[in-house]
Short mmCIF file of C-alpha atoms in Angstrom, two decimals:
data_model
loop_
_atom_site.label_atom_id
_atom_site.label_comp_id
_atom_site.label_asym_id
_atom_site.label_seq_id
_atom_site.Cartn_x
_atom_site.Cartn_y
_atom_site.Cartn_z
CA UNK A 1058 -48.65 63.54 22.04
CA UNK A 1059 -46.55 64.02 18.88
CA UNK A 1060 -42.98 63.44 18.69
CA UNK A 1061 -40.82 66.33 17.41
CA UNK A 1062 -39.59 65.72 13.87
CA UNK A 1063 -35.68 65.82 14.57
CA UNK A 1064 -36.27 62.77 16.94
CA UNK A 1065 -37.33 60.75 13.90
CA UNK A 1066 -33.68 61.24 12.45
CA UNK A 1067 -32.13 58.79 14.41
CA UNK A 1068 -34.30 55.91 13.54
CA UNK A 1069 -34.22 56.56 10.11
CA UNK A 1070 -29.88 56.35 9.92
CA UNK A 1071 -30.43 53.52 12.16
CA UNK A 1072 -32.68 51.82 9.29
CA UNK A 1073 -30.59 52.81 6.23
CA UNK A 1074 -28.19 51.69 7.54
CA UNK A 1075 -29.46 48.08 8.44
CA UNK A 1076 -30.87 47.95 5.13
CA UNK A 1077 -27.74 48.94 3.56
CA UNK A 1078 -25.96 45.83 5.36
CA UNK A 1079 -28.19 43.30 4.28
CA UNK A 1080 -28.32 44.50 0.28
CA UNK A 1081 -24.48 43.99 0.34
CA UNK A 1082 -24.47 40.87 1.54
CA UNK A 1083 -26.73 39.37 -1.31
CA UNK A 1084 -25.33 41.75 -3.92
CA UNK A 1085 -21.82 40.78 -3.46
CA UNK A 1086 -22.13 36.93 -3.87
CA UNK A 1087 -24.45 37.16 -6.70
CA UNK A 1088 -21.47 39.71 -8.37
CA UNK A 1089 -18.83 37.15 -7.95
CA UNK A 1090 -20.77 34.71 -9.64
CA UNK A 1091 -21.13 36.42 -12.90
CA UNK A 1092 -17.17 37.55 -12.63
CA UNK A 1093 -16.63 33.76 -12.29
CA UNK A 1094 -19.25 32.44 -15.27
CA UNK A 1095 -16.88 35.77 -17.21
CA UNK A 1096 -13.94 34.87 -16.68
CA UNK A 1097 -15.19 30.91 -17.60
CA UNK A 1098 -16.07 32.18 -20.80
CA UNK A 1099 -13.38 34.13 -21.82
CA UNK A 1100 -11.22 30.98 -21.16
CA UNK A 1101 -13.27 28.80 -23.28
CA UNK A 1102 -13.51 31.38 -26.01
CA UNK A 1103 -9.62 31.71 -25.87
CA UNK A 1104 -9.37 27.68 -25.72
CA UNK A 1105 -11.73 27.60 -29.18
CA UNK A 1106 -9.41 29.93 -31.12
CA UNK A 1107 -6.06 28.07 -30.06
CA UNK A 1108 -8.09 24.93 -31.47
CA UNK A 1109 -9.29 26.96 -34.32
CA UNK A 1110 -5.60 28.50 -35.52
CA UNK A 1111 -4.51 24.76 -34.71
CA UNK A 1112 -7.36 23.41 -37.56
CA UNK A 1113 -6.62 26.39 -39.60
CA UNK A 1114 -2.70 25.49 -39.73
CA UNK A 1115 -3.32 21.52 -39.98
CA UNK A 1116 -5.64 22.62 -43.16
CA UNK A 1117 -2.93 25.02 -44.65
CA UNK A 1118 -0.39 21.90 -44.39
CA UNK A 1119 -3.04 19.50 -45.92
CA UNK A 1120 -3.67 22.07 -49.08
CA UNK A 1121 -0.19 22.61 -49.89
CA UNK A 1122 0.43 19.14 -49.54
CA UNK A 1123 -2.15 18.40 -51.75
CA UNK A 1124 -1.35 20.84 -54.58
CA UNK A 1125 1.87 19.37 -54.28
CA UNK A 1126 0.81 15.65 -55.19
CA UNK A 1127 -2.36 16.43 -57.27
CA UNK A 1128 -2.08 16.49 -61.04
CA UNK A 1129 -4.28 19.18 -62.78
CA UNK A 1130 -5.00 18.50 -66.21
CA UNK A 1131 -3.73 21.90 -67.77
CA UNK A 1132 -0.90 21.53 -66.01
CA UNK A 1133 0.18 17.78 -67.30
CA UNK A 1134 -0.13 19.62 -71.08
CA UNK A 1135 3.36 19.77 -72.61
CA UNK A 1136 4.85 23.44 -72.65
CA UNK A 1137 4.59 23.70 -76.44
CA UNK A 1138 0.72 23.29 -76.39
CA UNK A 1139 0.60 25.76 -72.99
CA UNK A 1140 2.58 27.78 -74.74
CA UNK A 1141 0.09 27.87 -78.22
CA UNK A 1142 -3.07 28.35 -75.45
CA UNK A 1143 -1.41 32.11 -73.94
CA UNK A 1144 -0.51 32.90 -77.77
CA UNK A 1145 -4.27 32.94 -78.02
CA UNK A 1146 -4.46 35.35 -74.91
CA UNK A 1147 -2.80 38.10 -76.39
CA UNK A 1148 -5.57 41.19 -78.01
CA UNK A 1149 -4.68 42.07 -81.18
CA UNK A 1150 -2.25 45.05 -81.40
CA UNK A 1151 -3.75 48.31 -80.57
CA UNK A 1152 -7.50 46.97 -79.48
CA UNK A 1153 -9.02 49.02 -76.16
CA UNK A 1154 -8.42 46.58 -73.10
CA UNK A 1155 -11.48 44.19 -71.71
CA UNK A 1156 -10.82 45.78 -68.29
CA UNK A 1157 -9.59 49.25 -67.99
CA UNK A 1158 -6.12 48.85 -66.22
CA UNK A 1159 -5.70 45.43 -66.31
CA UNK A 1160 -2.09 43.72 -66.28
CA UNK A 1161 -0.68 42.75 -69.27
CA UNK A 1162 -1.30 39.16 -70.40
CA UNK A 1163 2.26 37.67 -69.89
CA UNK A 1164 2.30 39.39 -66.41
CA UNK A 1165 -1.02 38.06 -65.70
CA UNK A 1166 -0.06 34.27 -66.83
CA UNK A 1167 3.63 34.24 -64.93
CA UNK A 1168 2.09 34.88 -61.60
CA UNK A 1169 -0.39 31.55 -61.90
CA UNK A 1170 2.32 29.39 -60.61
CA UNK A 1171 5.87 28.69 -60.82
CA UNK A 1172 5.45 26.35 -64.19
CA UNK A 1173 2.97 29.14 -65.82
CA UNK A 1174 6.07 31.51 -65.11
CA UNK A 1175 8.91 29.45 -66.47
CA UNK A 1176 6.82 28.75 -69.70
CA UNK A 1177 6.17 32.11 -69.81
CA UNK A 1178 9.40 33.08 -69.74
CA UNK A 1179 10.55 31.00 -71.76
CA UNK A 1180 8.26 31.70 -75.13
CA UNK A 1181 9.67 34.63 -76.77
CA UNK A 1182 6.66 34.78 -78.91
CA UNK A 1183 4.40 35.94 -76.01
CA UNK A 1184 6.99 39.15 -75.19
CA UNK A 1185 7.00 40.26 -78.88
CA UNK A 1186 3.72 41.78 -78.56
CA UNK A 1187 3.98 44.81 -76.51
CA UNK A 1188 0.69 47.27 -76.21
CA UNK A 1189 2.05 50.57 -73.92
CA UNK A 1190 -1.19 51.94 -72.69
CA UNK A 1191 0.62 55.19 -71.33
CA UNK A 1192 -2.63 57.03 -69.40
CA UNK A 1193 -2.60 53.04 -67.52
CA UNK A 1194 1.04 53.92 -65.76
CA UNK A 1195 1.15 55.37 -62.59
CA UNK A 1196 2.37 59.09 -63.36
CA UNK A 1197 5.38 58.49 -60.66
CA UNK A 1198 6.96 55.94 -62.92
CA UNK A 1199 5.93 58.04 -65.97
CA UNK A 1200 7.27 60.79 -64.82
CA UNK A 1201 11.24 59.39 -64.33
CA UNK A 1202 12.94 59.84 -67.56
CA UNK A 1203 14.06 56.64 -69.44
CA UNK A 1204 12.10 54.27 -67.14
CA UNK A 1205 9.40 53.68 -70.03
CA UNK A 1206 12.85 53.19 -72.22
CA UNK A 1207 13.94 50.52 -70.12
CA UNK A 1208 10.95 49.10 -69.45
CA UNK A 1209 10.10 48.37 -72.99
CA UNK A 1210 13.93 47.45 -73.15
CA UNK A 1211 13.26 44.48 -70.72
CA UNK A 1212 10.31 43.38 -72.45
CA UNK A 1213 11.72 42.95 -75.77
CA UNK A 1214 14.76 41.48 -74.42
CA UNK A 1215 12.56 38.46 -73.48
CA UNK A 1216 11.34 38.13 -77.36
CA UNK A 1217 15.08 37.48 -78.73
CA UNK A 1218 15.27 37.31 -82.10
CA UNK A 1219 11.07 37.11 -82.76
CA UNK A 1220 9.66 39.94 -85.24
CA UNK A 1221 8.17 42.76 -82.99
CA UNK A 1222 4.34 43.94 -82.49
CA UNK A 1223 4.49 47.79 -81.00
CA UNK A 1224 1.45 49.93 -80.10
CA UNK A 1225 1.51 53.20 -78.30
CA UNK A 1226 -1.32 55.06 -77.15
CA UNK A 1227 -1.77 58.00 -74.86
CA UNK A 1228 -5.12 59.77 -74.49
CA UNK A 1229 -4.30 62.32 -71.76
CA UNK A 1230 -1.05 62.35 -70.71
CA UNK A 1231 1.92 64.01 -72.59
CA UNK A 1232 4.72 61.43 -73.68
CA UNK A 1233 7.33 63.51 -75.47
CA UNK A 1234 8.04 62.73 -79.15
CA UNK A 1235 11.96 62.18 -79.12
CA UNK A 1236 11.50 59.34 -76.20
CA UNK A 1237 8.76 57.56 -78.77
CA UNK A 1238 11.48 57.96 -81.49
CA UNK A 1239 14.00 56.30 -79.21
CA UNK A 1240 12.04 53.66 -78.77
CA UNK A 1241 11.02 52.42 -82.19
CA UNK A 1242 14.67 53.42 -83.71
CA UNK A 1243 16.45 51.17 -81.08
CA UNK A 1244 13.97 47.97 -81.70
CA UNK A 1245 12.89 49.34 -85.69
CA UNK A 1246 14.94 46.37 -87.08
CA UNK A 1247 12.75 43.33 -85.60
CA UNK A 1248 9.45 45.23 -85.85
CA UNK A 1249 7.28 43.82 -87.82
CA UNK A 1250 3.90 46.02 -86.57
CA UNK A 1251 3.18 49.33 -85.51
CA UNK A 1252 0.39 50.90 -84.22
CA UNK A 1253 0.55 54.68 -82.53
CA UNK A 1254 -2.24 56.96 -81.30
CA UNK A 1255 -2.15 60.10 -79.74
CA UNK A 1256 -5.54 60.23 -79.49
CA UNK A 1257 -6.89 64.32 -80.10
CA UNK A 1258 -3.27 65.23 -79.84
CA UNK A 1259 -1.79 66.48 -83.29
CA UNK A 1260 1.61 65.24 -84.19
CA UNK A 1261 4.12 65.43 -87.07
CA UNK A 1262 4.84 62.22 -88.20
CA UNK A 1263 8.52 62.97 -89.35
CA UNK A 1264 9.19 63.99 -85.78
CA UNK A 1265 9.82 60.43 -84.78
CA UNK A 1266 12.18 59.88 -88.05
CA UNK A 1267 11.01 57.07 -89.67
CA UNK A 1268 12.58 57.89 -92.76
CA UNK A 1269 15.85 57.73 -91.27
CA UNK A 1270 15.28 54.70 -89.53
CA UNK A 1271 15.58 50.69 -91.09
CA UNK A 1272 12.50 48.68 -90.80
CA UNK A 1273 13.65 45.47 -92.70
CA UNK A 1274 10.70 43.04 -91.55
CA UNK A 1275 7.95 45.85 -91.41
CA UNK A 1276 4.52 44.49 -92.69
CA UNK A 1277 2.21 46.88 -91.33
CA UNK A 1278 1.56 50.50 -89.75
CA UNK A 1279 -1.53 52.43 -88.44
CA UNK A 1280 -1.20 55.91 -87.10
CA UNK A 1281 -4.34 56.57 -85.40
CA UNK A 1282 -5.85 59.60 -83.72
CA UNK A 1283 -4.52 63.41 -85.44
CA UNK A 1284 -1.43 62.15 -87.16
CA UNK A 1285 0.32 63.77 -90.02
CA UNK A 1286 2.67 65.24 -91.91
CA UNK A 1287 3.07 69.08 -92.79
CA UNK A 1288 2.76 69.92 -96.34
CA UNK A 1289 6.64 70.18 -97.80
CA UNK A 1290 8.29 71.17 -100.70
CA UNK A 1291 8.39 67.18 -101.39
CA UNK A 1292 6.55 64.31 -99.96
CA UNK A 1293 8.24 62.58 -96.71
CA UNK A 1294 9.44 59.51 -97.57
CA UNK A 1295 7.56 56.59 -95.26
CA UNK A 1296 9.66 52.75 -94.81
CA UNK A 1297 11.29 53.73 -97.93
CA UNK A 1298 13.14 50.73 -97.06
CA UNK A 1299 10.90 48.29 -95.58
CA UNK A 1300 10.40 45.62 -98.57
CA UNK A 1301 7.79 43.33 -96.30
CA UNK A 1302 5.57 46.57 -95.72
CA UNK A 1303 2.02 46.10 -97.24
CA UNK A 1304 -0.46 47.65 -94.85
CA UNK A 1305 -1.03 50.82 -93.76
CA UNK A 1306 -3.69 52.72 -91.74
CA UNK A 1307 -4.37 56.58 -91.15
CA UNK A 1308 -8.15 56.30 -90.46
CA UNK A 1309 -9.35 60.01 -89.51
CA UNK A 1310 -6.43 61.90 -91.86
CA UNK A 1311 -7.11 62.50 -95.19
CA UNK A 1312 -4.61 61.16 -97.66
CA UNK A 1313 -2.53 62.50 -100.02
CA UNK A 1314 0.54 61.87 -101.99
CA UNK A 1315 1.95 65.43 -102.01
CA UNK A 1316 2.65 65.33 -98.37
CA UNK A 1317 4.44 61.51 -97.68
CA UNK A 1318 4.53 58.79 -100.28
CA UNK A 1319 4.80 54.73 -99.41
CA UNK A 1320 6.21 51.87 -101.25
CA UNK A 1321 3.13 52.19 -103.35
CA UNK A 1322 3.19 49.11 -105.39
CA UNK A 1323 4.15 47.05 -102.21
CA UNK A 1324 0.36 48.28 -100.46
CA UNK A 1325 -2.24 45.75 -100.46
CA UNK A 1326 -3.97 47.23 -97.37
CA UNK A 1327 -5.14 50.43 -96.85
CA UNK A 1328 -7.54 52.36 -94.10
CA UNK A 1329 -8.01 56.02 -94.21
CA UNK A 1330 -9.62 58.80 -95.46
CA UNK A 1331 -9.73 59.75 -99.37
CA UNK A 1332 -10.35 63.16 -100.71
CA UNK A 1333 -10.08 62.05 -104.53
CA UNK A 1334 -9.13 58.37 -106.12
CA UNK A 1335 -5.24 58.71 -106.70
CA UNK A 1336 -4.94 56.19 -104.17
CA UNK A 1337 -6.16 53.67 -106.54
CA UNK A 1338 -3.75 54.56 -109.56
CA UNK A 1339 -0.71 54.62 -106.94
CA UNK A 1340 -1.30 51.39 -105.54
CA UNK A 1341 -2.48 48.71 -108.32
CA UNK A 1342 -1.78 45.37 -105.90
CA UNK A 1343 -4.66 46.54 -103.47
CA UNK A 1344 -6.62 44.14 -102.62
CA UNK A 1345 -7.98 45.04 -98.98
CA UNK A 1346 -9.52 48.91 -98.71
CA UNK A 1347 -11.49 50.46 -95.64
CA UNK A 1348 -11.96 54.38 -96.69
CA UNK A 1349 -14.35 57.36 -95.59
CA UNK A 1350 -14.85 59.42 -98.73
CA UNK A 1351 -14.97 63.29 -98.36
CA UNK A 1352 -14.66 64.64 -101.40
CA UNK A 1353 -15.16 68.29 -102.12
CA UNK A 1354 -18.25 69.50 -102.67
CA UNK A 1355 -17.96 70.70 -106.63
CA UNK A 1356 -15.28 67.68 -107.33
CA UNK A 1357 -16.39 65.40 -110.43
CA UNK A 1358 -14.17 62.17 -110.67
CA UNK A 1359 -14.01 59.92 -113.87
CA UNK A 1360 -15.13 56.19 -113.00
CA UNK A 1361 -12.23 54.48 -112.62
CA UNK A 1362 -11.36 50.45 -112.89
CA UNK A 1363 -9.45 48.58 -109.76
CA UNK A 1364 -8.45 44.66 -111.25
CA UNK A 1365 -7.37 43.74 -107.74
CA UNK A 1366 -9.64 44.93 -105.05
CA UNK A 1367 -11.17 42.38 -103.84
CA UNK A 1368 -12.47 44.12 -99.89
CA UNK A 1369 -14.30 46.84 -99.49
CA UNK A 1370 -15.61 48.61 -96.56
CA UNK A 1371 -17.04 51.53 -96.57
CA UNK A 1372 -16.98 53.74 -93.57
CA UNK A 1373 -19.51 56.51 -92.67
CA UNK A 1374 -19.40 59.59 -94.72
CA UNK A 1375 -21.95 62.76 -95.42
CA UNK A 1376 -20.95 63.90 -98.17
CA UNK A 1377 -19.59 61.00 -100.57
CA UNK A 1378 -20.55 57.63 -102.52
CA UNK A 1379 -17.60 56.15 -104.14
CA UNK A 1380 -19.01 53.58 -105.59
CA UNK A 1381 -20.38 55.79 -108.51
CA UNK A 1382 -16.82 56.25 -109.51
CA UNK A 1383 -15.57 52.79 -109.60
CA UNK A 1384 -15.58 49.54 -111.51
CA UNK A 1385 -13.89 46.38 -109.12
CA UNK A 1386 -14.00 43.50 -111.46
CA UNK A 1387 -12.60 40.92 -108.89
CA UNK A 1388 -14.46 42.18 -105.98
CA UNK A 1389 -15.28 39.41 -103.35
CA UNK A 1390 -16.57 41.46 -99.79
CA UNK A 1391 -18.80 44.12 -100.12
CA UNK A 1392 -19.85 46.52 -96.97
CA UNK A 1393 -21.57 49.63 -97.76
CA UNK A 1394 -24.08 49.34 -94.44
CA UNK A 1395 -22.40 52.54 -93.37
CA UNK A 1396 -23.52 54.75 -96.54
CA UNK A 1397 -26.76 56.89 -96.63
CA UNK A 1398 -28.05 56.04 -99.22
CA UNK A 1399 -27.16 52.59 -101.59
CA UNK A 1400 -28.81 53.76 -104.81
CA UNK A 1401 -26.06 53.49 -106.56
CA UNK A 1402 -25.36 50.14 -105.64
CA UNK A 1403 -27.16 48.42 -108.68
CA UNK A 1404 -25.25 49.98 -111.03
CA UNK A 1405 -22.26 49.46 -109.45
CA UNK A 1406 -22.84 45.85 -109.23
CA UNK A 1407 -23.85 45.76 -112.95
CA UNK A 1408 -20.81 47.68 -114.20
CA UNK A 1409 -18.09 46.13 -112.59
CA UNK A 1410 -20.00 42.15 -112.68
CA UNK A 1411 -18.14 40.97 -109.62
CA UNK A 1412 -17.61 37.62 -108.14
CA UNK A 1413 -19.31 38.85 -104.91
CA UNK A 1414 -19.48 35.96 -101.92
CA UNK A 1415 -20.47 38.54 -98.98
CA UNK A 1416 -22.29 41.56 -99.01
CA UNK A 1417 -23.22 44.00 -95.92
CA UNK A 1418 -25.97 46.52 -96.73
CA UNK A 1419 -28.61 48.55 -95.07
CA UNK A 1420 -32.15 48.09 -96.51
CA UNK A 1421 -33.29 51.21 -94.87
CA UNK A 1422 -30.72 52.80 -97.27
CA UNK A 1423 -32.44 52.19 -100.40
CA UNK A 1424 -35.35 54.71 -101.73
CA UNK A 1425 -36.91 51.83 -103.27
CA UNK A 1426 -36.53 48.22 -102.61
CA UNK A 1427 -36.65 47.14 -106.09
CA UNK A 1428 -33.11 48.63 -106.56
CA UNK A 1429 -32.18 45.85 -103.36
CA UNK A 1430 -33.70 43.69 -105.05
CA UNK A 1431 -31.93 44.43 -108.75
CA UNK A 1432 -28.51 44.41 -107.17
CA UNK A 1433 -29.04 40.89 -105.20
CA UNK A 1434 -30.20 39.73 -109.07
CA UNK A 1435 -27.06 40.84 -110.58
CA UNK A 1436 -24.73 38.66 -107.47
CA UNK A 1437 -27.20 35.83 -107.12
CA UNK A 1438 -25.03 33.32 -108.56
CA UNK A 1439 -21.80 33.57 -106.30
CA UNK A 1440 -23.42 35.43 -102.98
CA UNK A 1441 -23.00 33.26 -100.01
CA UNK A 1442 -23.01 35.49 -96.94
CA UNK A 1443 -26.20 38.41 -96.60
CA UNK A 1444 -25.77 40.77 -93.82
CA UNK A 1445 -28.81 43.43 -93.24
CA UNK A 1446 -28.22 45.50 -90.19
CA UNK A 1447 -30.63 47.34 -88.43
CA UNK A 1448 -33.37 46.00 -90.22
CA UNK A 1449 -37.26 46.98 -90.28
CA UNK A 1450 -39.21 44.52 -89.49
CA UNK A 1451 -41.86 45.11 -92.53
CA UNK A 1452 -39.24 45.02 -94.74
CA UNK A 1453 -38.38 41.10 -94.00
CA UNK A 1454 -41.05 39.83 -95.73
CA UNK A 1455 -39.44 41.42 -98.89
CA UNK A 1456 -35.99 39.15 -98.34
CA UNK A 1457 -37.89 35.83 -97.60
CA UNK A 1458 -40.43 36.52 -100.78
CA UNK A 1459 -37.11 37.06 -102.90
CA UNK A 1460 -35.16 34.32 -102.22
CA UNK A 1461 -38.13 32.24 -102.57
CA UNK A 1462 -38.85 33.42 -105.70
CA UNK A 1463 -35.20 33.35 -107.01
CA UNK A 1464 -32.92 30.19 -105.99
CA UNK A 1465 -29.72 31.07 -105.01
CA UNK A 1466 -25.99 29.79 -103.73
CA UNK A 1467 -27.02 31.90 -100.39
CA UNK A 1468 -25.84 30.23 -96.97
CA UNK A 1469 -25.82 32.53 -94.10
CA UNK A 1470 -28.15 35.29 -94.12
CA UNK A 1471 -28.26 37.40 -91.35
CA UNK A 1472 -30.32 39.90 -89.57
CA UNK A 1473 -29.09 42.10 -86.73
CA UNK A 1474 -30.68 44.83 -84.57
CA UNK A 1475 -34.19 43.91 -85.81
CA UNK A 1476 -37.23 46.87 -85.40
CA UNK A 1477 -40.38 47.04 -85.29
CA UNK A 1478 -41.44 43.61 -83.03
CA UNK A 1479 -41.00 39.91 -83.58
CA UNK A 1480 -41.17 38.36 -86.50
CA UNK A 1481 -44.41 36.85 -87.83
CA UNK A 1482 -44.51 33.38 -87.64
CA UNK A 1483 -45.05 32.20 -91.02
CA UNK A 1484 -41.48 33.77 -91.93
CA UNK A 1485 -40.12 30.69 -90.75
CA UNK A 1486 -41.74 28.48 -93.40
CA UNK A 1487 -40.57 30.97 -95.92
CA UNK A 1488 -37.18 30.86 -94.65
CA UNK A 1489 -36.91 27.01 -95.05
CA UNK A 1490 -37.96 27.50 -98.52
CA UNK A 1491 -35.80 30.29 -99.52
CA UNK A 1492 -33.17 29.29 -97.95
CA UNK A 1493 -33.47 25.59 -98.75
CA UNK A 1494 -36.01 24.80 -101.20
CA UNK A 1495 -38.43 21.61 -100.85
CA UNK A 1496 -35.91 20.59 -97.33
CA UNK A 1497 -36.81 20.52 -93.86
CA UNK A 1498 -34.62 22.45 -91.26
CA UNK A 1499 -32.48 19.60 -90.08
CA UNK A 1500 -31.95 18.82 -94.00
CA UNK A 1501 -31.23 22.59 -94.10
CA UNK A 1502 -28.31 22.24 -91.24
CA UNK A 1503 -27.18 19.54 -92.16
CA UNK A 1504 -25.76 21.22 -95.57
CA UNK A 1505 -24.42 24.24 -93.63
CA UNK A 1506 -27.31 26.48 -94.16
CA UNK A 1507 -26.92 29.07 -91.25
CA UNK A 1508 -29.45 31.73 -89.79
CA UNK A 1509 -27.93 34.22 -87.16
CA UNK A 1510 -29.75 36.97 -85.84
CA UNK A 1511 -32.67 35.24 -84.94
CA UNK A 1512 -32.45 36.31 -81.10
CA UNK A 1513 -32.75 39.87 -81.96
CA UNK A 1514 -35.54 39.41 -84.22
CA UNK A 1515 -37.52 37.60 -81.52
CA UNK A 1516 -37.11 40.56 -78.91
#
């Protein structure tokens, strides 16, 4: 007979309940254990890192104790040749920065250690450089007026009585004129270089009143980017004063007496842009020129003779060749590479019979590379230094056959940016030869006898 279903209920409470019991009683040992082996490990974890900050200090103790009592060779130098080793350091004024926001170099050097920092500070020479990269400051010093001021203030204060170097550039920001002016009037007696770009920003250069300011040790000024000068009843008058001044730069304005004139006959540098030749009757003591010519397009010039020039460097142009207008007797360094077309060089070359000991040119330039060849005939006897950028590779051949052929004073010949493959091999046989005749190649070192270029040839 079967048993109703509620009377099962009983039994069943009666088991769960048993079985309950007996699952606590292993569960509850076995959960204390791993509490136990927890709290064990947390203790011997905690025990590792008191032993570990113990090490850690012991260590710290043992490296300042040792930087303390070890002598590092740079640092048993005597100040004055420490002090020659950060003069290298500094860029030259108004070159873009190897990393983009980077410290200046005196800053960088004083915070090496405390006997970087008290040579630093005391070597005027390596505060009288002083490059302001304005875009680099944060715009909430920037923005307070005169901090700049007194900034630049404190810097120069360190250089004493040393001759100044000051660049300014600003790219994006706006850095009003009068505070510029401020700057260069109130240090204008010890500068000795200036360099200013305002990058697309145009500017009147008589708004920071150099004219009315004294530049007595002044050897040298570039105004880069869009400056000028407004075209006036009579030419500004530019360091007037200024009786060490002999360089000056304006490299993307075209130049012209009518709107400023410079101590003319002091100028034996000049980069910029020329229009016509005056620049050559104004300044007869030039003897370094780096030009674009942009002539206009009708404008006829008589050739015109230069006793003094002895650098030039042609920069890229469309619509000029200046050398058909000029005869440099004394010329020395020759770079054209930039022109379109150097047909004009041979003539050049045998009109003005120059002592020429480097020359830069572009062989794909030439229409014909007999006229290379006629204008390396007419310098053969004094060249030293051959420079032939972005050269074709089938046109090598051609400068190894030459020099071969015609013996020469040549010493470094150079190829860069190489096209068309690798060399052949059999070039370097010629090379020995032309370059050395009837000598192997450590003869050919031995005397001097340079190749550079060779890597890029080879790619």
């Amino acid at each position: 007979m079967r048993m109703a279903p509620y009377l099962y209920l009983p039994n069943l409470v009666l088991g769960g309940w048993l079985f309950a019991r007996v699952s606590t009683s292993i569960v509850l040992p076995m959960s204390a254990s791993l509490r136990g082996r927890l709290a064990e490990l947390n203790a011997q974890i905690s025990e590792q890192r008191r032993v570990l900050d113990k090490l850690e200090r012991i260590r710290s103790d043992v490296e300042r104790e040792l930087h303390a009592t070890a002598t590092f060779p740079v640092l048993t130098l005597p100040p004055e040749i420490t002090t020659e080793i950060f003069l290298h350091c500094l860029a030259p004024l108004g070159s873009p920065p190897c990393i983009p926001g980077a410290l200046p170099v005196p800053i960088v050097l004083a915070s090496v250690c405390g006997l970087w920092r008290s040579i630093a500070h005391a070597s005027p020479a390596l505060w009288s450089k002083l490059d302001v990269r304005f875009d680099s400051i944060p715009t909430r010093v920037a923005s307070k007026p005169g901090l700049v001021e007194q900034l630049t203030d404190l810097w120069f204060c360190r250089a004493r009585t040393r001759p100044l170097a000051f660049g300014f550039r600003s790219e994006d920001k706006y850095f009003p004129l009068h505070r510029l002016r401020d700057i260069i009037h109130r240090w204008s007696h010890q500068m000795r270089h200036i360099y200013l770009d305002l990058a697309d920003r145009w500017f009147d250069i008589r708004a920071l009143g150099l004219h009315s300011a004294a530049f007595p040790l002044l050897q040298s000024a570039t105004f880069d980017g869009r400056a000028d000068v407004d075209a006036t009843p009579s030419p500004t008058i530019l360091f007037g004063d200024a009786f060490y001044f002999n360089d000056f730069g304006m490299p993307f304005r075209a130049f012209s007496s009518s709107r400023f004139t410079l101590p003319w006959f002091q100028l034996t540098k000049f980069n910029g842009v020329l229009e016509n030749l005056e620049l050559f009757n104004l300044t007869p003591n030039l003897t370094e020129l780096t030009c674009k010519f942009e002539p206009d397009e009708d404008a006829d010039f008589a050739v015109i003779i230069h006793c003094n020039l002895t650098s030039l460097i042609v920069r890229p142009s469309d619509c000029g060749d200046i050398l058909q207008y000029l005869t440099l007797p004394t010329l020395r360094h020759l770079d054209v590479s930039s022109m379109e077309s150097h047909d004009s060089l041979e003539s050049f070359l045998a009109r003005s019979s120059p002592p020429l000991v480097s020359l830069i040119t572009n062989m794909d330039a030439y229409s014909d590379m007999g006229h290379l060849g006629g204008s390396l005939l007419l310098v053969l006897r004094t060249l030293e230094t051959l420079e032939l950028p972005e050269t074709s590779a089938i046109h090598i051949p051609f400068i190894f056959q030459f020099f071969t052929s015609n013996p020469s004073n040549l010493r470094t010949l150079i190829f860069k940016d190489v096209e068309g493959g690798a060399l052949p091999l059999v070039t370097g046989s010629l090379l020995t030869h032309a370059l050395c005749p009837a000598a192997d190649i450590p003869t050919c070192l031995g005397r001097h006898q340079s190749l550079f270029g060779w890597h890029d040839a080879w790619k």
